[in-house]
Coordinates of C-alpha atoms in Angstrom, one line a residue:
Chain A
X4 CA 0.0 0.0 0.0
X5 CA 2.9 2.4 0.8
X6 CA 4.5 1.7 -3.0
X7 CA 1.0 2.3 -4.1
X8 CA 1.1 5.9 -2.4
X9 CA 4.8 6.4 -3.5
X10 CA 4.3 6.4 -7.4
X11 CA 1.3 8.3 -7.0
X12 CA 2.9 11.1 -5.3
X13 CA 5.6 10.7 -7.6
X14 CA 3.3 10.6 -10.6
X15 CA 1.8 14.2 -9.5
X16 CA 5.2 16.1 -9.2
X17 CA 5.7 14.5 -12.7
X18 CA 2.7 15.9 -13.9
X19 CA 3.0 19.5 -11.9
X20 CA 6.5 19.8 -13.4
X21 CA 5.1 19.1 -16.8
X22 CA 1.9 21.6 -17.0
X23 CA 4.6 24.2 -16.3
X24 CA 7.1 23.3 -19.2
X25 CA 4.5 22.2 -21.8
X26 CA 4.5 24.7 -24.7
X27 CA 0.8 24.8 -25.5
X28 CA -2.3 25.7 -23.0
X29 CA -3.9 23.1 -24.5
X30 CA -1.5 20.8 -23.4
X31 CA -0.9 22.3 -19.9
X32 CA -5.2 22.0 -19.5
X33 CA -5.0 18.2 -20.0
X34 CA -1.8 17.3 -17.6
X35 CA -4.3 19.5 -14.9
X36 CA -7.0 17.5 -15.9
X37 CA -4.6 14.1 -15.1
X38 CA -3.4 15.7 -12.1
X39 CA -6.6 16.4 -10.4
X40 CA -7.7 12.7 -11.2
X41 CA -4.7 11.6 -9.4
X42 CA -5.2 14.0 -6.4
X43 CA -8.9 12.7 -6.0
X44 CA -7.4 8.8 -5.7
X45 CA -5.1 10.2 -3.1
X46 CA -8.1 12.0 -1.2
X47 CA -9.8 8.5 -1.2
X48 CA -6.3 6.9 0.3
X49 CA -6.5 9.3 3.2
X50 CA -9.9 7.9 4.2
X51 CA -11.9 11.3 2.7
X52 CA -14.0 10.4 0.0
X53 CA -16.6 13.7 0.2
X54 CA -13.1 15.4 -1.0
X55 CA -12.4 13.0 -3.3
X56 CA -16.0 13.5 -5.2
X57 CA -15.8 16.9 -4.6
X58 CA -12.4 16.9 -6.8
X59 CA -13.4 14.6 -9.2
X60 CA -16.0 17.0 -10.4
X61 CA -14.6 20.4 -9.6
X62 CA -10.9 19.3 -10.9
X63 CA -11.6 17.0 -13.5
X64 CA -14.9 18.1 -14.6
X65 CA -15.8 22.0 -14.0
X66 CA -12.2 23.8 -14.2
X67 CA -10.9 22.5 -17.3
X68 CA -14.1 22.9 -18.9
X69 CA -13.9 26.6 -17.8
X70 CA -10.3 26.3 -18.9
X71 CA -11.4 25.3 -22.3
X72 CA -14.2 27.6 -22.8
X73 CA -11.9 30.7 -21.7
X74 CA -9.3 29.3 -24.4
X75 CA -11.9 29.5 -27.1
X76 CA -13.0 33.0 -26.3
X77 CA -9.3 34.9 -25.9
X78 CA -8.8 32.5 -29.4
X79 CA -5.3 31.8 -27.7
X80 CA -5.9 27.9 -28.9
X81 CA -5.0 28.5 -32.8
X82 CA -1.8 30.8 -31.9
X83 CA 0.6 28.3 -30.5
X84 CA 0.2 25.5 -33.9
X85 CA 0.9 29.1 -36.2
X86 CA 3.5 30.1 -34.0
X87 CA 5.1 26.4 -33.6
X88 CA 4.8 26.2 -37.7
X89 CA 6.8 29.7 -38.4
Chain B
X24 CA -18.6 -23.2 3.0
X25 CA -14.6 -22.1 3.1
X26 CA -14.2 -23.9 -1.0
X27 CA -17.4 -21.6 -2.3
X28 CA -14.8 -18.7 -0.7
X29 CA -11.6 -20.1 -1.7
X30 CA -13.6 -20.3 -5.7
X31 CA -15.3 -16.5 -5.7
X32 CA -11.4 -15.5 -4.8
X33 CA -9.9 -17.7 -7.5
X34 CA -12.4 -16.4 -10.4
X35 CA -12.3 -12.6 -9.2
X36 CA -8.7 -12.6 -9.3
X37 CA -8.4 -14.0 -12.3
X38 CA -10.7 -11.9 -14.3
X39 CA -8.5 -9.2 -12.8
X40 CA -5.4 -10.3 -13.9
X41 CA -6.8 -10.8 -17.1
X42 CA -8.2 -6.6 -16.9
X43 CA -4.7 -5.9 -15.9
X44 CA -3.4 -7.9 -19.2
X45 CA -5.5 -6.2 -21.3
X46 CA -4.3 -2.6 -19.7
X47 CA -0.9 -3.6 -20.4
X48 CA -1.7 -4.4 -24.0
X49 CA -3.5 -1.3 -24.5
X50 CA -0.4 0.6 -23.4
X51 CA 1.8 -1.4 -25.5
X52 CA -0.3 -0.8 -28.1
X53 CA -0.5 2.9 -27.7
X54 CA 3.7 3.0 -27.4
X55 CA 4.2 1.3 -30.2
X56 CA 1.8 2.9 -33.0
X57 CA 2.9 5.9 -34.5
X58 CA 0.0 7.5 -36.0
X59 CA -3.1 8.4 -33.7
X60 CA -5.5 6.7 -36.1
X61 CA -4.1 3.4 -35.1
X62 CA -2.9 4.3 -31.7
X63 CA -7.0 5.5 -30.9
X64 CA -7.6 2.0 -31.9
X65 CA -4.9 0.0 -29.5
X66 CA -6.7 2.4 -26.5
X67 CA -10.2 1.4 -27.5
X68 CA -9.1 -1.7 -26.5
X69 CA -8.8 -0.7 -23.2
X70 CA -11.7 1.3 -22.5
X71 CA -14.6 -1.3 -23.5
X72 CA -12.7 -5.0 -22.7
X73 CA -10.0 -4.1 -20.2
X74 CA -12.1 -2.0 -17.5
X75 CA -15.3 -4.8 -18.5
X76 CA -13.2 -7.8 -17.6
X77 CA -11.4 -6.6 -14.2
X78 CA -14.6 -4.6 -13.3
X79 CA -16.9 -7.9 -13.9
X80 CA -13.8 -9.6 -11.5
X81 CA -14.3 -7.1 -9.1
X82 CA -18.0 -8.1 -8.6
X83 CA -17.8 -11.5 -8.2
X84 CA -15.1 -10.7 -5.8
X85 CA -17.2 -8.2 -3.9
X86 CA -20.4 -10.7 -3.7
X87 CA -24.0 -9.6 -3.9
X88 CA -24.1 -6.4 -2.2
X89 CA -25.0 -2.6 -3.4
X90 CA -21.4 -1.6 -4.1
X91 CA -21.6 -4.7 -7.4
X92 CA -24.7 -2.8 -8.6
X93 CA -22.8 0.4 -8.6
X94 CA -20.1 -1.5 -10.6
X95 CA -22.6 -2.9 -12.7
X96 CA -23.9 0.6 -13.4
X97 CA -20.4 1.6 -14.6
X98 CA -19.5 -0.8 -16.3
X99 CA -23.2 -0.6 -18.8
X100 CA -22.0 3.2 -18.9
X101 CA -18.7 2.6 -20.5
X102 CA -19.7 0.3 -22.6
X103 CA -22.0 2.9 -24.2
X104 CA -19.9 5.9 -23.5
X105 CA -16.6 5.1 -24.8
X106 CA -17.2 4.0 -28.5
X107 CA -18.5 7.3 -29.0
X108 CA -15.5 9.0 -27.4
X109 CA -13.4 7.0 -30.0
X110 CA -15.7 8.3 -32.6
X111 CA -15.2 11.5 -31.6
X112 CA -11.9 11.6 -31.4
X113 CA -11.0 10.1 -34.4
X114 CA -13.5 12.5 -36.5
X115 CA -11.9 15.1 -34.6
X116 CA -8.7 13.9 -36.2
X117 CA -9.7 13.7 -39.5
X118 CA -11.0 17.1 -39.1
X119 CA -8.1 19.0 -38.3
X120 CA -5.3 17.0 -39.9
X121 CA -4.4 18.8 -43.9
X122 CA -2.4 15.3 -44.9
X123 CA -4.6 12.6 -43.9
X124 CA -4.4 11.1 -47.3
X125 CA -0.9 9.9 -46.7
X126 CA -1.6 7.9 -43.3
X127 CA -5.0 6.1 -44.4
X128 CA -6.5 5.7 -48.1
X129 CA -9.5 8.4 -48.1
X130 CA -12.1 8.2 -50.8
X131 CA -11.8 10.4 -53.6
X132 CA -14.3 13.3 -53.0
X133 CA -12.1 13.7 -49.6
X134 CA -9.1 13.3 -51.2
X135 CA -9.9 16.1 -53.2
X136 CA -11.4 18.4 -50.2
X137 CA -8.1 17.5 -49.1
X138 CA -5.8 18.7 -52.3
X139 CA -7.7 21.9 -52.3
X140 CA -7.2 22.9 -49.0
X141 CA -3.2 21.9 -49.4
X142 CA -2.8 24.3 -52.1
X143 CA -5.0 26.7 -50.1
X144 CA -2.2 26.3 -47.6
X145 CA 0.9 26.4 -49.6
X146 CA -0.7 29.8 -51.1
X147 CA -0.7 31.1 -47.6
X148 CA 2.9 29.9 -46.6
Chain C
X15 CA -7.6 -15.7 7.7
X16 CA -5.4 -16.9 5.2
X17 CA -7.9 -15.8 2.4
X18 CA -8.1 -11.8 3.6
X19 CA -4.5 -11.4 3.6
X20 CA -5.0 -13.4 0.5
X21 CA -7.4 -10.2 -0.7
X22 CA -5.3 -7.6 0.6
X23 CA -1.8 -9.0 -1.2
X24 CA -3.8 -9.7 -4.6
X25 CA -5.4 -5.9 -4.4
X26 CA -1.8 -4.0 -3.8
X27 CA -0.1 -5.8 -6.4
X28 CA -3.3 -4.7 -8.8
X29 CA -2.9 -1.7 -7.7
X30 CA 0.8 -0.7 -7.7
X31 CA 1.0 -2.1 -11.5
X32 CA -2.6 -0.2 -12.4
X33 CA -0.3 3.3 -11.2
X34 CA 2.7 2.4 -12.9
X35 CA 0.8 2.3 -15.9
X36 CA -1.5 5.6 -14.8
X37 CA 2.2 7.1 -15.3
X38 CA 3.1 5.6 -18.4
X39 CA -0.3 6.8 -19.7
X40 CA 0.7 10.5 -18.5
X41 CA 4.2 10.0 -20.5
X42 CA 2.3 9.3 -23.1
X43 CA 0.4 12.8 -23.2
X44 CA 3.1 14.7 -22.4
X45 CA 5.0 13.5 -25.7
X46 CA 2.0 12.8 -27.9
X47 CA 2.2 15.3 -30.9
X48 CA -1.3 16.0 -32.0
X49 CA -4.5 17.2 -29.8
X50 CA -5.8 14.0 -30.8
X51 CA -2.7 11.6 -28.9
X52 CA -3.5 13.7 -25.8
X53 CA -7.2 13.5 -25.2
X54 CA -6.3 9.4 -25.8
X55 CA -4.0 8.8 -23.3
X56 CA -6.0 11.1 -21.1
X57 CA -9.2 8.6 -21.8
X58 CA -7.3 6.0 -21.3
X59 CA -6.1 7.5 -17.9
X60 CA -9.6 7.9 -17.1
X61 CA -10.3 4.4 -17.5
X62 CA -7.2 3.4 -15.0
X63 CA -8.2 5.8 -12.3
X64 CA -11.9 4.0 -12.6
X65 CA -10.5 0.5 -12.3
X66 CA -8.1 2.2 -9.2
X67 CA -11.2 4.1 -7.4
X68 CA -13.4 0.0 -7.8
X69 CA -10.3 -2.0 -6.2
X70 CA -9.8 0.5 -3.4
X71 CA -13.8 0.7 -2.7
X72 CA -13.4 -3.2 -2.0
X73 CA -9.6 -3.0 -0.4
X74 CA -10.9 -0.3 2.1
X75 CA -14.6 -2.1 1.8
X76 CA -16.7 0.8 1.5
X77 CA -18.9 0.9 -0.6
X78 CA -20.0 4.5 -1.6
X79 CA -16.1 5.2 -3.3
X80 CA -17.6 3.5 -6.3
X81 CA -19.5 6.6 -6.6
X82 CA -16.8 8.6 -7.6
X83 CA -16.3 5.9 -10.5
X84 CA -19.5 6.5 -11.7
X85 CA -18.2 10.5 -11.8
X86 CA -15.4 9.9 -13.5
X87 CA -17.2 7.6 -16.6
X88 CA -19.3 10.5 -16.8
X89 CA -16.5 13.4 -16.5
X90 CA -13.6 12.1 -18.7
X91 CA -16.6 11.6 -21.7
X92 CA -18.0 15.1 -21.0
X93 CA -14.4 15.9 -21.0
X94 CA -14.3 14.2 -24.6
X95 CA -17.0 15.8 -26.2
X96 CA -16.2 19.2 -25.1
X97 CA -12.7 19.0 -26.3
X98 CA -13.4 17.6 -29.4
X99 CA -16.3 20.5 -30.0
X100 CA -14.5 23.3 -28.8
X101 CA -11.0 22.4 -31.3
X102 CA -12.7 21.4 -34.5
X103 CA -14.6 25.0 -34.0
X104 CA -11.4 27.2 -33.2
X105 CA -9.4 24.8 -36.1
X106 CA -12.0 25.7 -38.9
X107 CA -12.4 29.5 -37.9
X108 CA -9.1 29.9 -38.0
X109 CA -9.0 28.4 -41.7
X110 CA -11.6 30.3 -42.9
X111 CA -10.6 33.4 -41.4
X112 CA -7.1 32.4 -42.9
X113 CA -9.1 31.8 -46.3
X114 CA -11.3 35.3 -46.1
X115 CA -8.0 37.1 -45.1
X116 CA -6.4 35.7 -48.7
X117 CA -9.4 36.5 -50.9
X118 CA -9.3 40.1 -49.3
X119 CA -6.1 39.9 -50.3
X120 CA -6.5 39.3 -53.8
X121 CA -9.4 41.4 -54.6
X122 CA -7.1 44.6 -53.0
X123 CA -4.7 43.0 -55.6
X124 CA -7.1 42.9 -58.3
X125 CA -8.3 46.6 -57.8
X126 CA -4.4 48.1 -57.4
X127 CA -3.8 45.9 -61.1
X128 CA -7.1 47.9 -62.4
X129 CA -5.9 51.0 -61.8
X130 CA -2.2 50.6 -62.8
X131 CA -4.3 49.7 -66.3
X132 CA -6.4 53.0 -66.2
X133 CA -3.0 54.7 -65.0
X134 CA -0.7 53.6 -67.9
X135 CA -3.7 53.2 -70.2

């Protein structure tokens, strides 16, 4: 059970460390999106599964949904694939 | 009584296991495909047989209880719900992608959507 | 006895190698070229979690965790189809804008060539 908790904790400073370095927002929305599914499995580890719904459909569900939606509206999603073709 | 136990833990685990070899295929299957066409169709894999199989384990293991009608519940969602994620994604794919000629044969009114908006492109650039 | 520690050892072992390949599966977005690669391998991850969330509701035996399963079947489709929507919609404006933009282009081109001709004519 304690390996169990080890590469999950190591699988969300994986993930944390590659939102920040990914080029696209795109990109950056999806690792959150893996992260917060992580995070809830970790809430249901430490015996709190209200938190863990709770972050299941805030984190996965509601934020990156919001995340997306903002995208479309500031039109940032086409810019990167120009920019990464110049 | 104890053998009926000793059976229900053999069969769960098994099914697992076998969930767990299907996972494992799927993500060999994903590595090793280049294109996302075929890649889409190694993680398919996953989604409808893999979580079936070790979710169907899982309910035997747990018995007859309200937790193996939640399962249940899940498992008759995904089976539904993830074909047409895969559909999705792979129209979403063929969509946005200007060369999908060269990766998979297209028919020939696509192919020629597909010339069109090349040249279209190579104007721009 | 013998058969709960029996449970228990054949649950960690299911789940350790379920999270190795929940990190594989993140490796796998992070490098994945194309939108499309991404949204996979986070589907796929989905899926992982789900089976995770099911072996720890019977490992811990309570029942109500397989509740946040049922969110998550629901959440990474709704995930799917919103994704999908919202990219094909900014990928296409962006053509056509690209492809109104060029005729502009060209009919500013045609008008400059017609008066050069009334010019020099």
């Amino acid at each position: 059970m304690q390996i169990f908790q080890y590469i999950l904790l190591g699988f969300l400073v994986v993930c944390a460390i590659s939102v920040s370095f990914s080029k696209s927002l795109l990109n950056s929305i999806l690792i959150y999106m893996s992260y917060s599914l992580i995070m809830s499995i970790i809430w249901i580890l430490l015996e709190s599964p209200d938190l863990a719904i709770t972050e299941a459909a805030v984190g996965a569900g509601v934020t990156s949904l919001l995340f997306f939606v903002t995208l479309k509206k500031i039109h940032a999603m086409g810019e990167e694939d120009k920019k990464e073709d110049e | 009584m104890q053998i009926l136990k000793w059976t229900q833990f053999i069969v769960g685990t098994g099914m697992l296991l076998f969930g767990l070899l299907t996972f494992v295929v799927q993500l060999l299957g994903v590595f090793k495909f280049k294109y996302v066409l075929n890649r889409m169709q190694a993680a398919a894999l996953g989604d409808t047989l893999g979580i079936g199989i070790s979710l169907i384990g899982l309910m035997i293991l747990s018995g007859f209880n309200f937790t193996t009608l939640k399962m249940g519940l899940v498992v008759v969602f995904l089976w539904c719900a993830s074909p047409v994620s895969s559909h999705l994604i792979s129209r979403l794919e063929a969509t946005t992608n200007p060369h999908l000629d060269n990766y998979c044969e297209v028919s020939d009114e696509v192919k020629k959507h597909l010339e069109e908006e090349n040249n279209m492109q190579k104007e721009e650039a | 006895m013998a058969l709960m520690q029996a449970h228990a050892w054949v649950f960690t072992i299911a789940l350790i190698v379920l999270a190795i390949m929940a990190v594989l599966c993140l490796i796998r977005a992070i490098i994945g070229p194309t939108i499309a690669d991404r949204l996979v391998a986070v589907n796929m991850m989905g899926t992982m979690v789900m089976v995770i969330i099911s072996i720890l509701a019977l490992r811990l035996n309570e029942g109500y965790l397989v509740d946040i399963c049922l969110i998550y079947a629901m959440i990474s489709f709704l995930a799917v189809v919103v994704l999908t929507k919202v990219y094909t919609g900014v990928y296409l404006e962006h053509r056509d804008q690209g492809r109104a933009l060029r005729e502009l282009e060209e009919k500013e081109g045609q008008e400059t060539e017609g008066e050069e001709e009334h010019a020099n004519s």
